[in-house]
Coordinates of C-alpha atoms in Angstrom, one line a residue:
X110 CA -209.1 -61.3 12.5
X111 CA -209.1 -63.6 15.2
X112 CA -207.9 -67.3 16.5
X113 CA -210.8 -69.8 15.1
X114 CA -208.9 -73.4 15.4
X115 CA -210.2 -76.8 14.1
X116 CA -211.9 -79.1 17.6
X117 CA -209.1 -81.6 15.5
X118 CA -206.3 -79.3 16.8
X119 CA -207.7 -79.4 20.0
X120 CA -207.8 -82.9 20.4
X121 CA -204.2 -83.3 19.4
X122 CA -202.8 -80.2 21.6
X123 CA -204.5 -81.6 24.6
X124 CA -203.5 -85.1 23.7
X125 CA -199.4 -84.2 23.4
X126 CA -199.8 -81.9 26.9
X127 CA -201.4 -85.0 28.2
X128 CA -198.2 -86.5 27.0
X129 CA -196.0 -84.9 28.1
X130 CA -196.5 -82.1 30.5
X131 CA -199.7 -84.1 32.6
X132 CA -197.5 -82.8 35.8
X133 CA -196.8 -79.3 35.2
X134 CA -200.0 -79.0 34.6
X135 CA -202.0 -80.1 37.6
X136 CA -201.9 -76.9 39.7
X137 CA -203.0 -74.6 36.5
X138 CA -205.7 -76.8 36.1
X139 CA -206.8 -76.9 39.7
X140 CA -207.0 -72.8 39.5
X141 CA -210.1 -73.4 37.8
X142 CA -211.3 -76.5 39.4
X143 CA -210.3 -78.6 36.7
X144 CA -209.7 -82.3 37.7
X145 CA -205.8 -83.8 36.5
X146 CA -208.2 -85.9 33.7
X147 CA -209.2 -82.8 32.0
X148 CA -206.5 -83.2 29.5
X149 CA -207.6 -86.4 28.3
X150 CA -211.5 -85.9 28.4
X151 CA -211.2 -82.9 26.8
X152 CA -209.0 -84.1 23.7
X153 CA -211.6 -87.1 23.6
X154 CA -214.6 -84.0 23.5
X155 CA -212.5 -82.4 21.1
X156 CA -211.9 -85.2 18.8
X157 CA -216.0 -86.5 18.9
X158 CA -216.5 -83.0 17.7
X159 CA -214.5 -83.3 14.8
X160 CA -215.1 -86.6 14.0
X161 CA -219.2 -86.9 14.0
X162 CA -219.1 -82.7 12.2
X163 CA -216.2 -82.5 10.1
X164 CA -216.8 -78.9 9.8
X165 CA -213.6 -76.6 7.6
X166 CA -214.5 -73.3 10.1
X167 CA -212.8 -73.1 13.2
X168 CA -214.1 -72.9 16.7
X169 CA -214.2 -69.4 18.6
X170 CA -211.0 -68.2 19.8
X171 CA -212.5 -68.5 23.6
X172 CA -210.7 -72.3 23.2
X173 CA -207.6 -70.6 21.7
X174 CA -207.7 -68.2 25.2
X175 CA -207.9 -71.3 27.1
X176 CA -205.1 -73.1 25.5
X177 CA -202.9 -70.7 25.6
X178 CA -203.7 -69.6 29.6
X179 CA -202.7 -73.2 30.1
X180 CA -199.7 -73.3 27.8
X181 CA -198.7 -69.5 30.2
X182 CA -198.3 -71.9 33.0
X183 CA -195.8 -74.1 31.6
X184 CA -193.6 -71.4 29.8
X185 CA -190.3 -72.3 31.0
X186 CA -191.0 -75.9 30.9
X187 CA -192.4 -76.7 27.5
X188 CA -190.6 -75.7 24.0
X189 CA -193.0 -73.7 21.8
X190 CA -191.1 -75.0 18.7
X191 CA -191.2 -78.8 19.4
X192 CA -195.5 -78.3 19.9
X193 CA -195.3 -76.5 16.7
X194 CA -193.9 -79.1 15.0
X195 CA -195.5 -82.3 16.2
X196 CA -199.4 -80.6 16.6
X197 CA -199.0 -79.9 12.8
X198 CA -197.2 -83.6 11.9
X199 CA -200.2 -85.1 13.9
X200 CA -203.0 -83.2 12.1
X201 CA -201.4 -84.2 8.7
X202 CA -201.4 -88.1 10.3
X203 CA -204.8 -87.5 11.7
X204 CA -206.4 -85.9 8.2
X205 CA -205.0 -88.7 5.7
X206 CA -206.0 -88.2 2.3
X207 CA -207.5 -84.5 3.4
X208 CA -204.4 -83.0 4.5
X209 CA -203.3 -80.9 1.5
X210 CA -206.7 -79.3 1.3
X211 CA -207.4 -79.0 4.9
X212 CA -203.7 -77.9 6.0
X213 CA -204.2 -74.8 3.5
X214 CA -206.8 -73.7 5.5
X215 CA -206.8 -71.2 8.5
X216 CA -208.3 -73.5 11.0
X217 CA -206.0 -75.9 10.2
X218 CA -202.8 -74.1 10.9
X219 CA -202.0 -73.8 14.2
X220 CA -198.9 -72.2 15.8
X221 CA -197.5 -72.0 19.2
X222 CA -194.7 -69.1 19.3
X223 CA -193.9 -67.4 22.8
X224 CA -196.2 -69.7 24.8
X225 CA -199.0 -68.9 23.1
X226 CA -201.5 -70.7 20.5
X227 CA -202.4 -69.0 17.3
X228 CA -203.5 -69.8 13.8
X229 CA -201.3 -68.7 10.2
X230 CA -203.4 -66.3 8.2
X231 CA -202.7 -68.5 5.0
X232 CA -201.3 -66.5 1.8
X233 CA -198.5 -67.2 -0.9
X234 CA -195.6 -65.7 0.6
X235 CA -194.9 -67.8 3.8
X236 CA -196.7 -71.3 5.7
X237 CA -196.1 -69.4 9.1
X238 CA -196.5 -65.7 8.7
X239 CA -198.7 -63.6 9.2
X240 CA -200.4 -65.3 12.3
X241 CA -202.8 -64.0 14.8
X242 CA -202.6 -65.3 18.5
X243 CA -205.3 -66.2 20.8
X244 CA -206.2 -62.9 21.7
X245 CA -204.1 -59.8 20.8
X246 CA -202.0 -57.8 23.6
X247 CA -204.1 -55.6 26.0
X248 CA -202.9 -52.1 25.0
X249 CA -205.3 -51.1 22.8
X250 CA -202.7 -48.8 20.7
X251 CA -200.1 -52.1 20.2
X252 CA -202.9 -54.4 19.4
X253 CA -203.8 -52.5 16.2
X254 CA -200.5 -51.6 15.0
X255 CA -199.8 -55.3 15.2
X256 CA -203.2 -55.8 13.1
X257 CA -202.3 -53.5 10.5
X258 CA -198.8 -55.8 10.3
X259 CA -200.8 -59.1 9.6
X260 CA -202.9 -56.9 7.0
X261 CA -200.2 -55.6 4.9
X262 CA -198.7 -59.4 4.7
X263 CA -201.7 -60.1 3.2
X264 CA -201.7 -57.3 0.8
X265 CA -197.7 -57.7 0.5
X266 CA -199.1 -61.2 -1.1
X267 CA -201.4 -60.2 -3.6
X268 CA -198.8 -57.6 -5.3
X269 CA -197.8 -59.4 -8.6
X270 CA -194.9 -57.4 -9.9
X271 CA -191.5 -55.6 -8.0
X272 CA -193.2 -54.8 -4.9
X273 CA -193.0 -50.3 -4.7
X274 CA -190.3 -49.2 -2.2
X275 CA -192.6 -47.8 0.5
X276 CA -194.9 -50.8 1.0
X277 CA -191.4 -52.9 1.9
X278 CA -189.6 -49.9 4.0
X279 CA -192.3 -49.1 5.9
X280 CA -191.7 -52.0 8.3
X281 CA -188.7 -50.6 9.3
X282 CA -191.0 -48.0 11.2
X283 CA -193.4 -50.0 12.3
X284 CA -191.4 -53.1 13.5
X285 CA -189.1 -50.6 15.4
X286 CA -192.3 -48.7 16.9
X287 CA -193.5 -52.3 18.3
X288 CA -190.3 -52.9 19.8
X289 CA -190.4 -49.8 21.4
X290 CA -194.0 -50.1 22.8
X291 CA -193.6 -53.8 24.1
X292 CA -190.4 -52.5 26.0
X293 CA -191.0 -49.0 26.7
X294 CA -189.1 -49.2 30.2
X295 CA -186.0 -50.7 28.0
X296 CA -186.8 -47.9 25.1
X297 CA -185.9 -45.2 27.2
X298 CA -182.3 -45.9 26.8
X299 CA -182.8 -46.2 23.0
X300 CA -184.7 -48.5 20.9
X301 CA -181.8 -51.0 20.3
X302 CA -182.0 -51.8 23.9
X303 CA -185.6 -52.3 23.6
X304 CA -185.1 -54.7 20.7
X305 CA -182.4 -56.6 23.1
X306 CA -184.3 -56.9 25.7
X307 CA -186.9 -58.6 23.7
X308 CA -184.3 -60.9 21.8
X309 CA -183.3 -62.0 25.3
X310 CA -186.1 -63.0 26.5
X311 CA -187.3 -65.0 23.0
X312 CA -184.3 -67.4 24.2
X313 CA -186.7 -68.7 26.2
X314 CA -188.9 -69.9 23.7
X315 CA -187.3 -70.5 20.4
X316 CA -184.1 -72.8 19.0
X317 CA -180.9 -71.3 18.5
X318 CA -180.8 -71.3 15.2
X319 CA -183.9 -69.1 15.1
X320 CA -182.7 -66.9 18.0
X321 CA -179.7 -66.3 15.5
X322 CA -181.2 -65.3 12.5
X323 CA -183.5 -62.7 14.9
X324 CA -180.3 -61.5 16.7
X325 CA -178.6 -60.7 13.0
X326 CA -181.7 -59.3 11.1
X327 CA -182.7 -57.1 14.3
X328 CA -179.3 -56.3 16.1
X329 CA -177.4 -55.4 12.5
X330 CA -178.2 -51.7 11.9
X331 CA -182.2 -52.4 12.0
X332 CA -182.5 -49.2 14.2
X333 CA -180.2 -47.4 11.1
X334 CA -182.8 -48.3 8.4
X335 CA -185.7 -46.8 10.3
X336 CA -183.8 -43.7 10.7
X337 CA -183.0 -43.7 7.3
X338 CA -186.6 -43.9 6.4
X339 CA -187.6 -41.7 8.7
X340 CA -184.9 -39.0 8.4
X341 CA -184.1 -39.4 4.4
X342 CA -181.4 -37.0 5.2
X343 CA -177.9 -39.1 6.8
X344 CA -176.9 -38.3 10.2
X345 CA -173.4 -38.3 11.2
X346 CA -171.9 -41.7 10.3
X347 CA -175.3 -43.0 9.8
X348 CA -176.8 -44.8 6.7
X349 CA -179.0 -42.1 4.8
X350 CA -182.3 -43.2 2.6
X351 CA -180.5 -44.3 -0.4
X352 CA -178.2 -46.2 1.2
X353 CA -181.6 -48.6 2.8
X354 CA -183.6 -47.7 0.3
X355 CA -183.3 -51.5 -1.6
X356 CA -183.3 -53.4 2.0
X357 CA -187.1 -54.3 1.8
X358 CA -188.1 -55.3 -1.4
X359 CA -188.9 -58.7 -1.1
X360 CA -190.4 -61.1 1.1
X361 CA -186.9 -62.5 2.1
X362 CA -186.3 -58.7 3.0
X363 CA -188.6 -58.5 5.6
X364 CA -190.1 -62.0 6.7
X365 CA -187.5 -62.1 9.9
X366 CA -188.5 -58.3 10.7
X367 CA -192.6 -59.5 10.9
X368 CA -190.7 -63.2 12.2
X369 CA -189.6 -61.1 14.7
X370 CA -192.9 -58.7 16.0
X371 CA -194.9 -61.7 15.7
X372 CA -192.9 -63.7 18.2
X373 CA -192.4 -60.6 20.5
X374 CA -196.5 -59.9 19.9
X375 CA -197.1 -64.0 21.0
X376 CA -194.7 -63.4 24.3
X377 CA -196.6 -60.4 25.4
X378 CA -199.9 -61.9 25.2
X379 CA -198.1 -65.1 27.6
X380 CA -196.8 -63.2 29.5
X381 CA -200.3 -61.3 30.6
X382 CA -202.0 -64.2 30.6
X383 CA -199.2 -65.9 33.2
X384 CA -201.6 -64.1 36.0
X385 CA -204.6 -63.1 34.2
X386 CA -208.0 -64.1 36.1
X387 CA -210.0 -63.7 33.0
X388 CA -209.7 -67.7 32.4
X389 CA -211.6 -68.5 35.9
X390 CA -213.7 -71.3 37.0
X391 CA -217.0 -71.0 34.8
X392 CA -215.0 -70.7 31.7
X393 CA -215.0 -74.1 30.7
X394 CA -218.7 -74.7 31.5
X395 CA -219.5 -72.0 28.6
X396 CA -217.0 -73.6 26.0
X397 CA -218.4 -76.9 26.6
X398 CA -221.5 -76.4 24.7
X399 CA -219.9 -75.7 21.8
X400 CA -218.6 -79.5 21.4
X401 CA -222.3 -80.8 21.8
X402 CA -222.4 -83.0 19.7
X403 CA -226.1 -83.1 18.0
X404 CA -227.0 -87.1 16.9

């Protein structure tokens, strides 16, 4: 599954960094011999798109890669929850009448968690989980373990009744197997200091209140319950299976633990493309043709 974003959410991401980060973003753009007007002409090339096409699908997540290398260079200066919030109030200004259709669909829900643009996988359970970023992390390993998370969301969503122990407690291993893989220098002294590690650096890009809820759901024994499930039998002072085994049976159980590997996945993929090279000076030229606009 991958990143395919209305040219509308273009237009308005371009047109708020325009805004407000014009600035901070002059030397990123100058990397790729993009002029300090880019912003503006390309929300304008965005919007003509959208405007003369009207088209439901998204474009390819190339334009997602771009944003997001652009929103890498600005990670300490712009707040990932504010462009969250007001890209999605100004695509529900922008769309009118058409915003509770269009808003249900995946090209029209865009996120911006850890620096980095993606688009909510819509389902029943939850308006901003599962989500896909722009492109997943490089490790080949991490990047489908975190595909097989947005998957069982989706399957979590079609289960009508009680959902069956396993399919909730089974997150307890994989969450805790991310955490370990994105911090494998800080898992070596055990995989709550991996899981800390990553919870300090999400200060960075998240409110309070939502570093809180993180801090509670991960640093409260979340280690315990994977052991638990893992292990079935207790270890000394530890929690044994039937003492977890209720802990993930709903979508309130376990939305902070994929809230969590999602924000943790979305760093990771800012935090390689902070340097990356594989956003250079022709890449632009290539995306441009796909906002021809045919009279």
């Amino acid at each position: 599954m991958t990143c395919e974003l209305s040219p509308l959410v273009y237009a308005e991401l371009y047109r708020i960094l325009s805004e407000r980060h014009a600035n901070d973003l002059s030397e990123r753009l100058h990397e790729i011999d993009l002029d300090d007007a880019w912003l503006d002409e390309a929300s304008e090339a965005y919007r003509r798109k959208w405007e003369h096409e009207r088209e439901t699908s998204g474009l390819r997540s190339d334009h997602a890669l771009l944003g997001s290398w652009l929103l890498a260079g600005i990670r300490d200066r712009a707040s990932s929850d504010e462009l969250t919030v007001d890209l999605r109030f100004a695509l529900v200004e922008q769309l009118g009448s058409e915003a509770d259709a269009l808003t249900k669909l995946s090209a029209f829900r865009p996120v911006v968690l850890g620096a980095t643009l993606g688009m909510v996988v819509p389902n029943v359970l939850d308006s901003n989980l599962p989500a896909v970023p722009a492109r997943n992390v490089e490790d080949i390993h991490i990047a489908a373990a975190y595909d097989g998370i947005v998957e069982h969301v989706l399957h979590l969503a079609a289960i009508q009744s009680k959902w069956p122990e396993m399919v909730g407690s089974a997150l307890f291993i994989r969450g805790t197997g991310l955490a370990e893989s994105l911090r494998p220098e800080a898992d070596r002294r055990g995989p709550e200091q991996a899981i800390n590690a990553l919870l300090a650096e999400t200060r960075r890009f998240t409110s309070d209140a939502s570093l809180t809820l993180l801090r509670r759901h991960w640093s409260n024994g979340f280690v315990d319950k994977r052991n638990a499930v893992a292990h079935i039998l207790p270890g000394l002072g530890r929690p044994a299976f039937r003492d977890v085994a209720e802990d993930a049976l709903s979508w309130e159980d376990v939305r902070l633990t994929v809230r969590g590997i999602t924000q943790w996945i979305f760093q990771k993929v800012s935090e390689e493309l902070e340097q990356s090279r594989e956003v250079n000076t022709h890449f632009w030229e290539d995306m441009e043709w796909d906002l021809y606009v045919y009279q």
